[in-house]
Coordinates of C-alpha atoms and ligand atoms in Angstrom, one line a residue:
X25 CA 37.8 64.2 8.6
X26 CA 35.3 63.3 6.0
X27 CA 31.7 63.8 6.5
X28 CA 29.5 61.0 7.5
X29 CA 27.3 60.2 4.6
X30 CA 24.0 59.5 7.0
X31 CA 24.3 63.4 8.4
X32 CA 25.2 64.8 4.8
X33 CA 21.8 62.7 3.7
X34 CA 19.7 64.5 7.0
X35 CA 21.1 68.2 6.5
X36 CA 19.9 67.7 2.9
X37 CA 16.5 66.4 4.0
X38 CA 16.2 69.7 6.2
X39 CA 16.6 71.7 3.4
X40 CA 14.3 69.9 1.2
X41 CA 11.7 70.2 4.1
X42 CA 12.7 73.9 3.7
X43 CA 11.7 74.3 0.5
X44 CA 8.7 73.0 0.8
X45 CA 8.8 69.2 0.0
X46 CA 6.2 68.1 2.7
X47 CA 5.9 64.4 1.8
X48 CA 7.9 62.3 4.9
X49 CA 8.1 59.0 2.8
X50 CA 9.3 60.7 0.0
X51 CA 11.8 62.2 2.5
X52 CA 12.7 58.6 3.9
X53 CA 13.1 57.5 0.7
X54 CA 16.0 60.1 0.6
X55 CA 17.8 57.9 3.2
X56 CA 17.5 54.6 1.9
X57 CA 19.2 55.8 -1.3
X58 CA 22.8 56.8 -0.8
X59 CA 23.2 59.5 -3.3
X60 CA 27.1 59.3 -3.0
X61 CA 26.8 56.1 -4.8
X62 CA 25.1 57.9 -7.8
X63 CA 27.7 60.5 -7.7
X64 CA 31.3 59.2 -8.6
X65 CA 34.6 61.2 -7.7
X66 CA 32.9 63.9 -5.0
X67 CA 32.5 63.6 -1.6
X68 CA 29.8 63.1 0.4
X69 CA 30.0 66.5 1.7
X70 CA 29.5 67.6 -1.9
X71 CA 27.4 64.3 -3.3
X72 CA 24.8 65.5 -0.9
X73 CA 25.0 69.3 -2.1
X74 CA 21.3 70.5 -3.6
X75 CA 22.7 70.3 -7.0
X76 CA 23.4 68.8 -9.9
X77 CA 26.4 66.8 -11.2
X78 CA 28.0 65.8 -14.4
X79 CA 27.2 61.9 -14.8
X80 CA 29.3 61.3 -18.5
X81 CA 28.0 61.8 -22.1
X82 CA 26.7 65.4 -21.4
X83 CA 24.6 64.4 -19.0
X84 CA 23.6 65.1 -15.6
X85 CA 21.9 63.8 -12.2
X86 CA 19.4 65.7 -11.3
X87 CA 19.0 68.5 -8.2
X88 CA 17.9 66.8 -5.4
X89 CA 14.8 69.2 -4.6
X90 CA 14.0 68.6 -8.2
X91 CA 13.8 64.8 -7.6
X92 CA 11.6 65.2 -4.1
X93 CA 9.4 67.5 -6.0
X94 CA 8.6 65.4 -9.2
X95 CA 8.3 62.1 -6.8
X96 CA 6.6 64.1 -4.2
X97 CA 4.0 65.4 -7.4
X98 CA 3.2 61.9 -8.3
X99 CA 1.3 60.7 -5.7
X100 CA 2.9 57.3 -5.1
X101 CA 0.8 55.0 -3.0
X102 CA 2.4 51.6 -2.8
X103 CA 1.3 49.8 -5.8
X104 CA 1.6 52.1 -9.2
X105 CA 3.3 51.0 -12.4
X106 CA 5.7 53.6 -13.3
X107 CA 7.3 54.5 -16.7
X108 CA 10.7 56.8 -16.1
X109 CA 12.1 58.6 -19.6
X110 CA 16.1 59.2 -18.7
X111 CA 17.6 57.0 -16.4
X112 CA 20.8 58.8 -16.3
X113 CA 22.6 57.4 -13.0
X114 CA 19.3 56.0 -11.7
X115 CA 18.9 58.2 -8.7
X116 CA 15.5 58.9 -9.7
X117 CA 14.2 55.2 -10.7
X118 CA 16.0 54.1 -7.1
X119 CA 14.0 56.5 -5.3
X120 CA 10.7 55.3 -6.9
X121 CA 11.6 51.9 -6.7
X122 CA 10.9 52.3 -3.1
X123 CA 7.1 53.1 -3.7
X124 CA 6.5 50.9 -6.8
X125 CA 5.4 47.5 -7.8
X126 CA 7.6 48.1 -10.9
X127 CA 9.7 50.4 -12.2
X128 CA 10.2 50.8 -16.4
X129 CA 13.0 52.9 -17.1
X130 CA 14.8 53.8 -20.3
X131 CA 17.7 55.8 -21.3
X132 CA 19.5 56.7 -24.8
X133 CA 22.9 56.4 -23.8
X134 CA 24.2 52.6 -23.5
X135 CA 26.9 53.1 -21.0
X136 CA 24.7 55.5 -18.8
X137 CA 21.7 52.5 -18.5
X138 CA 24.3 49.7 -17.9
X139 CA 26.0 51.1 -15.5
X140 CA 22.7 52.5 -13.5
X141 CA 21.2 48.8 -14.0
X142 CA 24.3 47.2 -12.2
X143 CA 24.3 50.1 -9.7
X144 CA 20.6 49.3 -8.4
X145 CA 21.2 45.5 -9.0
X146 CA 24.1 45.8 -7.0
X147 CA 21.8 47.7 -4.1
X148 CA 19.3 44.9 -4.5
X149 CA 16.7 46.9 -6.1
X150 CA 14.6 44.5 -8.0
X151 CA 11.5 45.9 -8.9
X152 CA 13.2 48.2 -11.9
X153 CA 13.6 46.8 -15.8
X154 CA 15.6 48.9 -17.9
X155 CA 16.1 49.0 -21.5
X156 CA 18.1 51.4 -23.8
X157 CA 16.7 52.9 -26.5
X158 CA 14.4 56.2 -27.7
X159 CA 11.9 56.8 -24.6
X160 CA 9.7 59.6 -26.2
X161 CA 8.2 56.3 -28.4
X162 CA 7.2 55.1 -24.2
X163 CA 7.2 51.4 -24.0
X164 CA 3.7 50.1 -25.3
X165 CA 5.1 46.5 -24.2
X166 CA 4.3 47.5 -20.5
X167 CA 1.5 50.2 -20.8
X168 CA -1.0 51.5 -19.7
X169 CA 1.3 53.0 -16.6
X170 CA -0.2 54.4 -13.8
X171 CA 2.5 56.9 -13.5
X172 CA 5.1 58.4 -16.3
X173 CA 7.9 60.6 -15.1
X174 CA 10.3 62.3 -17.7
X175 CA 13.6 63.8 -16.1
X176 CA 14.8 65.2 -19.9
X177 CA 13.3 68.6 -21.1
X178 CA 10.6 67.9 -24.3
X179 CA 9.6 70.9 -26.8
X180 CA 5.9 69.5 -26.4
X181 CA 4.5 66.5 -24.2
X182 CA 4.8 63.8 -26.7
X183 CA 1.7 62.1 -27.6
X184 CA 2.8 58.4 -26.9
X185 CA 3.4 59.2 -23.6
X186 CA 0.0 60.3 -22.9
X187 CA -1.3 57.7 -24.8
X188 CA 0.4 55.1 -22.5
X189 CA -0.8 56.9 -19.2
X190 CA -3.7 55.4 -18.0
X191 CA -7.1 56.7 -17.0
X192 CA -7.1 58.0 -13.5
X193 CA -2.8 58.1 -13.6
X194 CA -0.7 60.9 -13.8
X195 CA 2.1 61.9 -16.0
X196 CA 4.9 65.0 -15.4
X197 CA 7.2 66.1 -17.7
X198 CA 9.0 69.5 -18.2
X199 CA 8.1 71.3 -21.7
X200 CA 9.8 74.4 -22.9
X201 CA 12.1 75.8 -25.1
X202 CA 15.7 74.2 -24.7
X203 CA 17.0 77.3 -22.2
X204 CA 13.9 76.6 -19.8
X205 CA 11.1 74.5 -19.2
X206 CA 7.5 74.7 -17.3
X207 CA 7.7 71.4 -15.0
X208 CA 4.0 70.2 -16.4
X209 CA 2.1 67.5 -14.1
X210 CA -1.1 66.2 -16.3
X211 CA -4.1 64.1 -14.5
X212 CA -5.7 62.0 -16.9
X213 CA -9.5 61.5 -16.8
X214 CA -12.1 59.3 -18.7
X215 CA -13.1 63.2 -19.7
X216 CA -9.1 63.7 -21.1
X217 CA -6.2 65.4 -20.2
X218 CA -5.5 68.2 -17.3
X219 CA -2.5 70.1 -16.9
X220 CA -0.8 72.5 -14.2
X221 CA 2.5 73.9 -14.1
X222 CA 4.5 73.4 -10.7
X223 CA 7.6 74.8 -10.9
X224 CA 10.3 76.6 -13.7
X225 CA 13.1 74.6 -14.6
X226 CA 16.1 73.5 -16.7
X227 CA 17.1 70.0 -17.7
X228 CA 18.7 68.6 -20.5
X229 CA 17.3 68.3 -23.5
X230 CA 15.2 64.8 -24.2
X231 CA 16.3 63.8 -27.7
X232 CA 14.7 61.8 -30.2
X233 CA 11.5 61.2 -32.7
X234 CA 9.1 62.7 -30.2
X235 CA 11.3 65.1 -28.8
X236 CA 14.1 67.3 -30.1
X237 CA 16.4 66.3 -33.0
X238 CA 20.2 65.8 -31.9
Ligands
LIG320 N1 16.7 60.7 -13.9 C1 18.2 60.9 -13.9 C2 18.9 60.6 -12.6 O1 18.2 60.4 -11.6 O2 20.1 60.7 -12.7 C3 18.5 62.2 -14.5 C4 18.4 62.3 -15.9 S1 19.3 63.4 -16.8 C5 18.8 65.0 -16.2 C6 18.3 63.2 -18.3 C7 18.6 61.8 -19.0 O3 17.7 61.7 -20.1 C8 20.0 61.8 -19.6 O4 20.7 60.6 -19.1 C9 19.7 61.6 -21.1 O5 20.6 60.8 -21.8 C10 18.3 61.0 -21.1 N2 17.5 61.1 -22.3 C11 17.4 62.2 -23.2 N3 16.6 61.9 -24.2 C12 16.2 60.6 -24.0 C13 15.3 59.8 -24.7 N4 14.7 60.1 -25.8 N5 15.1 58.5 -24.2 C14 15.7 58.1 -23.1 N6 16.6 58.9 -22.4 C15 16.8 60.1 -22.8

């Protein structure tokens, strides 16, 4: 008999807890997005696995601990504007979405954003605006943000980016050569920028004028 989604979703929870992620709404917000629905053609047994899995085009959703620990780094209160760099299946933005006033998301690949917009459309999730196009150039439209998560690995922290957090928000990206990246979490202050490195880690590469070349 198949596993029941909701149990899949706790045992993962435990092992987040595990590892250290300590934040319990960034936990709950673990239930109120089934990640089966992000994950086509598994089960829920393996949907809910603490790993990654191919999404189309090369690309992938992310590790679940990698997910809590990013949201968990940002500090989410209730009422931040967030800019996200790589949609992918939307996992990410969906999990936000449940702290946010708005969500700004952006991803390269057409098919990947459309079908992530209908998913979290189709889940009710209103509070997230998605465009397609090159998100190392940000999305001065909607800045200053008080939050900017990138889930694709840069060679450097592009400059736009920090140039559309605001004063007082915080910004994480992971930099690194294309093999491995240092997952960077900057504050930024009237005095400029700090930066600490939380964890090592490998994503896929984030591609374009501020990041690498294709
Ligand atoms: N946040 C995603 C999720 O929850 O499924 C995982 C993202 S996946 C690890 C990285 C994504 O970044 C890929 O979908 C990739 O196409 C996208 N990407 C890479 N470079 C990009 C860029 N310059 N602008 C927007 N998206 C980019």
């Amino acid at each position: 008999m198949a596993l029941d989604p909701a149990i899949a979703c706790e045992r993962l929870i435990q092992k987040l807890r595990e590892k250290g992620i300590a934040d319990e709404r960034v936990l709950d917000a673990f239930r109120k997005v089934p990640r089966h629905l992000f994950v086509s053609g598994t089960t829920p047994e393996l949907a809910y696995e603490d790993t990654t899995f191919p999404i189309g085009q090369g690309q992938t959703i992310s590790q679940p601990y990698i997910v809590a620990l990013m949201t968990q780094a940002l500090e989410l209160g209730k009422d931040e504007k967030i800019l996200e760099i790589g949609t992918g299946s939307g996992f990410q933005a969906a999990i936000l979405a449940q702290f946010s006033r708005r969500v700004y998301t952006i991803e390269r690949h057409n098919d990947l954003g459309d079908r992530a917009r209908k998913l979290l459309r189709s889940m009710g999730l209103a509070n997230v605006t998605f465009k397609i196009g090159d998100g190392t150039c940000g999305w001065k439209q909607w800045s200053p943000f008080d939050r900017i998560i990138v889930t694709a690995g840069a060679p450097v922290t592009p400059e736009t980016l920090s140039e559309q957090l605001a004063v007082g928000g915080i910004m994480i990206i992971p930099t690194g050569d294309r093999a491995q990246q240092d997952l960077i979490v900057y504050r930024k202050t009237e005095g400029g920028l700090e930066s600490k490195s939380i964890e090592k880690v490998i994503f896929v590469p984030l591609i374009g004028q501020h990041g690498w070349k294709e």
